[in-house]
CSV table of C-alpha atoms and ligand atoms in Angstrom, one decimal:
chain,number,residue,atom,x,y,z
A,1,UNK,CA,-17.6,-5.2,-7.5
A,2,UNK,CA,-16.2,-2.1,-9.4
A,3,UNK,CA,-12.7,-1.5,-10.7
A,4,UNK,CA,-11.8,2.0,-9.4
A,5,UNK,CA,-9.5,4.5,-10.7
A,6,UNK,CA,-5.9,4.7,-9.8
A,7,UNK,CA,-4.4,8.2,-8.4
A,8,UNK,CA,-0.6,8.5,-9.4
A,9,UNK,CA,2.2,10.5,-8.2
A,10,UNK,CA,2.1,13.7,-7.9
A,11,UNK,CA,-1.6,13.7,-7.3
A,12,UNK,CA,-1.9,15.7,-3.6
A,13,UNK,CA,-4.0,13.0,-2.4
A,14,UNK,CA,-1.4,11.0,-2.0
A,15,UNK,CA,0.2,13.3,0.4
A,16,UNK,CA,-2.4,13.5,2.5
A,17,UNK,CA,-2.8,11.9,6.1
A,18,UNK,CA,-5.6,9.7,6.0
A,19,UNK,CA,-8.8,9.9,8.2
A,20,UNK,CA,-9.7,6.7,10.6
A,21,UNK,CA,-12.7,5.1,9.9
A,22,UNK,CA,-15.5,4.9,12.6
A,23,UNK,CA,-17.3,1.9,11.6
A,24,UNK,CA,-16.7,-1.2,9.7
A,25,UNK,CA,-20.4,-1.5,8.0
A,26,UNK,CA,-21.4,-2.8,4.7
A,27,UNK,CA,-20.7,0.7,2.7
A,28,UNK,CA,-17.1,0.1,3.9
A,29,UNK,CA,-16.9,-3.4,3.5
A,30,UNK,CA,-18.1,-2.5,-0.5
A,31,UNK,CA,-15.3,-0.1,-0.9
A,32,UNK,CA,-12.6,-3.1,0.8
A,33,UNK,CA,-14.1,-5.3,-2.0
A,34,UNK,CA,-13.9,-3.1,-4.7
A,35,UNK,CA,-10.1,-2.1,-3.5
A,36,UNK,CA,-9.4,-5.8,-3.8
A,37,UNK,CA,-10.8,-6.0,-7.3
A,38,UNK,CA,-8.6,-3.1,-8.4
A,39,UNK,CA,-5.5,-4.6,-6.9
A,40,UNK,CA,-5.9,-7.8,-8.9
A,41,UNK,CA,-7.0,-6.3,-11.8
A,42,UNK,CA,-3.8,-4.2,-11.9
A,43,UNK,CA,-1.7,-6.8,-10.6
A,44,UNK,CA,-0.8,-5.2,-7.5
A,45,UNK,CA,-0.3,-7.1,-3.9
A,46,UNK,CA,-1.4,-3.9,-1.9
A,47,UNK,CA,-3.5,-1.2,-2.2
A,48,UNK,CA,-4.4,1.6,0.1
A,49,UNK,CA,-7.6,4.0,0.1
A,50,UNK,CA,-5.6,7.1,-0.7
A,51,UNK,CA,-4.5,5.6,-4.1
A,52,UNK,CA,-8.2,5.5,-5.1
A,53,UNK,CA,-8.6,8.6,-4.2
A,54,UNK,CA,-10.4,7.9,-0.9
A,55,UNK,CA,-8.9,9.7,2.4
A,56,UNK,CA,-9.6,7.0,4.9
A,57,UNK,CA,-7.2,4.4,7.0
A,58,UNK,CA,-7.8,1.2,5.0
A,59,UNK,CA,-5.5,-1.1,3.3
A,60,UNK,CA,-5.9,-4.5,1.0
A,61,UNK,CA,-3.0,-6.8,0.8
A,62,UNK,CA,-2.7,-10.3,-0.9
A,63,UNK,CA,0.6,-11.7,-1.4
A,64,UNK,CA,0.0,-15.2,-2.5
A,65,UNK,CA,1.5,-15.9,-5.9
A,66,UNK,CA,-0.4,-16.3,-9.2
A,67,UNK,CA,-0.4,-20.1,-8.5
A,68,UNK,CA,-1.3,-20.0,-5.5
A,69,UNK,CA,-5.2,-19.5,-3.9
A,70,UNK,CA,-6.1,-15.5,-2.8
A,71,UNK,CA,-5.4,-14.7,0.4
A,72,UNK,CA,-6.5,-11.4,0.8
A,73,UNK,CA,-6.0,-9.2,4.1
A,74,UNK,CA,-8.4,-6.4,4.9
A,75,UNK,CA,-6.8,-3.7,7.4
A,76,UNK,CA,-8.9,-0.8,9.0
A,77,UNK,CA,-7.3,1.8,11.0
A,78,UNK,CA,-4.0,-0.1,11.1
A,79,UNK,CA,-1.4,1.1,13.5
A,80,UNK,CA,2.6,-0.6,14.0
A,81,UNK,CA,2.8,-1.4,17.7
A,82,UNK,CA,6.3,-3.0,17.4
A,83,UNK,CA,9.2,-2.8,15.1
A,84,UNK,CA,12.0,-5.0,14.8
A,85,UNK,CA,15.8,-3.5,15.2
A,86,UNK,CA,16.7,-5.8,12.4
A,87,UNK,CA,16.2,-4.0,9.0
A,88,UNK,CA,15.8,-5.5,5.6
A,89,UNK,CA,16.3,-4.2,2.1
A,90,UNK,CA,14.4,-4.7,-0.4
A,91,UNK,CA,12.7,-3.8,-3.7
A,92,UNK,CA,9.5,-2.1,-4.1
A,93,UNK,CA,6.7,-0.6,-6.6
A,94,UNK,CA,3.8,1.2,-5.9
A,95,UNK,CA,0.6,1.3,-8.5
A,96,UNK,CA,0.8,4.8,-7.8
A,97,UNK,CA,4.5,5.0,-9.4
A,98,UNK,CA,3.8,3.0,-12.3
A,99,UNK,CA,6.9,0.9,-14.2
A,100,UNK,CA,9.2,2.1,-11.5
A,101,UNK,CA,10.7,0.2,-8.8
A,102,UNK,CA,13.8,1.0,-5.9
A,103,UNK,CA,15.5,-0.8,-3.2
A,104,UNK,CA,14.0,0.5,0.3
A,105,UNK,CA,15.3,-0.5,3.9
A,106,UNK,CA,12.8,-1.1,6.4
A,107,UNK,CA,12.3,-2.8,9.6
A,108,UNK,CA,12.4,-6.6,9.0
A,109,UNK,CA,9.4,-7.6,11.1
A,110,UNK,CA,6.3,-5.4,12.4
A,111,UNK,CA,3.4,-6.0,14.8
A,112,UNK,CA,0.4,-4.7,13.9
A,113,UNK,CA,-3.2,-3.9,15.1
A,114,UNK,CA,-6.3,-3.5,13.3
A,115,UNK,CA,-9.6,-4.1,12.5
A,116,UNK,CA,-10.5,-6.9,10.2
A,117,UNK,CA,-13.3,-7.2,7.4
A,118,UNK,CA,-16.0,-7.6,10.2
A,119,UNK,CA,-14.9,-4.6,12.6
A,120,UNK,CA,-12.9,-7.4,15.0
A,121,UNK,CA,-9.7,-5.9,16.4
A,122,UNK,CA,-6.6,-8.2,15.4
A,123,UNK,CA,-2.7,-8.2,16.2
A,124,UNK,CA,-0.6,-10.0,13.6
A,125,UNK,CA,3.3,-10.1,13.5
A,126,UNK,CA,4.2,-9.6,10.1
A,127,UNK,CA,7.7,-10.6,8.6
A,128,UNK,CA,9.4,-11.3,5.3
A,129,UNK,CA,7.9,-9.7,2.2
A,130,UNK,CA,4.3,-9.5,4.2
A,131,UNK,CA,6.6,-6.8,6.4
A,132,UNK,CA,7.4,-4.9,3.5
A,133,UNK,CA,3.8,-4.9,2.0
A,134,UNK,CA,2.2,-4.1,5.1
A,135,UNK,CA,4.5,-1.1,5.8
A,136,UNK,CA,4.6,0.2,2.4
A,137,UNK,CA,0.6,0.2,2.6
A,138,UNK,CA,0.6,2.1,6.0
A,139,UNK,CA,3.0,4.5,4.7
A,140,UNK,CA,0.7,5.6,2.1
A,141,UNK,CA,-2.1,6.2,5.2
A,142,UNK,CA,0.3,9.0,6.1
A,143,UNK,CA,1.1,10.6,2.9
A,144,UNK,CA,4.3,8.4,2.1
A,145,UNK,CA,5.3,7.2,-0.8
A,146,UNK,CA,8.2,4.5,-0.8
A,147,UNK,CA,10.1,7.3,-3.1
A,148,UNK,CA,10.2,9.2,-0.5
A,149,UNK,CA,12.2,6.9,2.0
A,150,UNK,CA,15.1,6.6,-0.6
A,151,UNK,CA,18.2,9.1,-1.5
A,152,UNK,CA,17.5,12.5,-3.2
A,153,UNK,CA,19.4,11.4,-5.9
A,154,UNK,CA,18.0,8.2,-6.6
A,155,UNK,CA,14.6,10.1,-6.3
A,156,UNK,CA,15.4,12.4,-9.2
A,157,UNK,CA,16.5,9.4,-11.3
A,158,UNK,CA,13.6,7.6,-10.8
A,159,UNK,CA,11.1,10.2,-11.5
A,160,UNK,CA,12.8,10.9,-14.7
A,161,UNK,CA,12.7,7.3,-16.0
A,162,UNK,CA,8.7,7.8,-15.0
A,163,UNK,CA,8.5,10.6,-17.2
A,164,UNK,CA,9.8,9.0,-20.0
A,165,UNK,CA,7.6,5.7,-18.8
A,166,UNK,CA,4.6,8.0,-19.1
A,167,UNK,CA,5.5,9.1,-22.5
A,168,UNK,CA,5.9,5.6,-23.7
A,169,UNK,CA,2.7,4.3,-22.7
A,170,UNK,CA,0.4,7.2,-23.6
A,171,UNK,CA,-3.0,6.2,-24.8
B,1,LIG,NI1,2.3,2.1,-2.8
């Protein structure tokens, strides 16, 4: 496995709608493995292919805590087939917007359809934090960042803080 380079805001690939995967083969599984390793190495709980510079509709998620066994979820060509009317506000962060967090409102639970690591079609109802992570990552596949889902004023403030964070963390 290999750790991949992370693409950060405002790289244009993060704005692009990603292309569907045609086949779940060994090459794709290698990419999924590398994405998972990259996500773990960066202490993230989700990663979408555009964030590693690949415009394909694939996502990895693992919301297990550090003291729990890893529980990776691989989503290929995922789509949301149902959204709850009930919404929930939670704090989100993103490896492509380092050091920042903001509150985002989303449906509290969603049902997704996707191909798994072996190319088998699955459906799953996701709730709680997994629903947040899933919707956040699926947004990446459509070129949407969580900062696109907050008010313009909050976004401007966050982007200023991002600029400051980057200056402080320059190598
Ligand atoms: Ni993200």
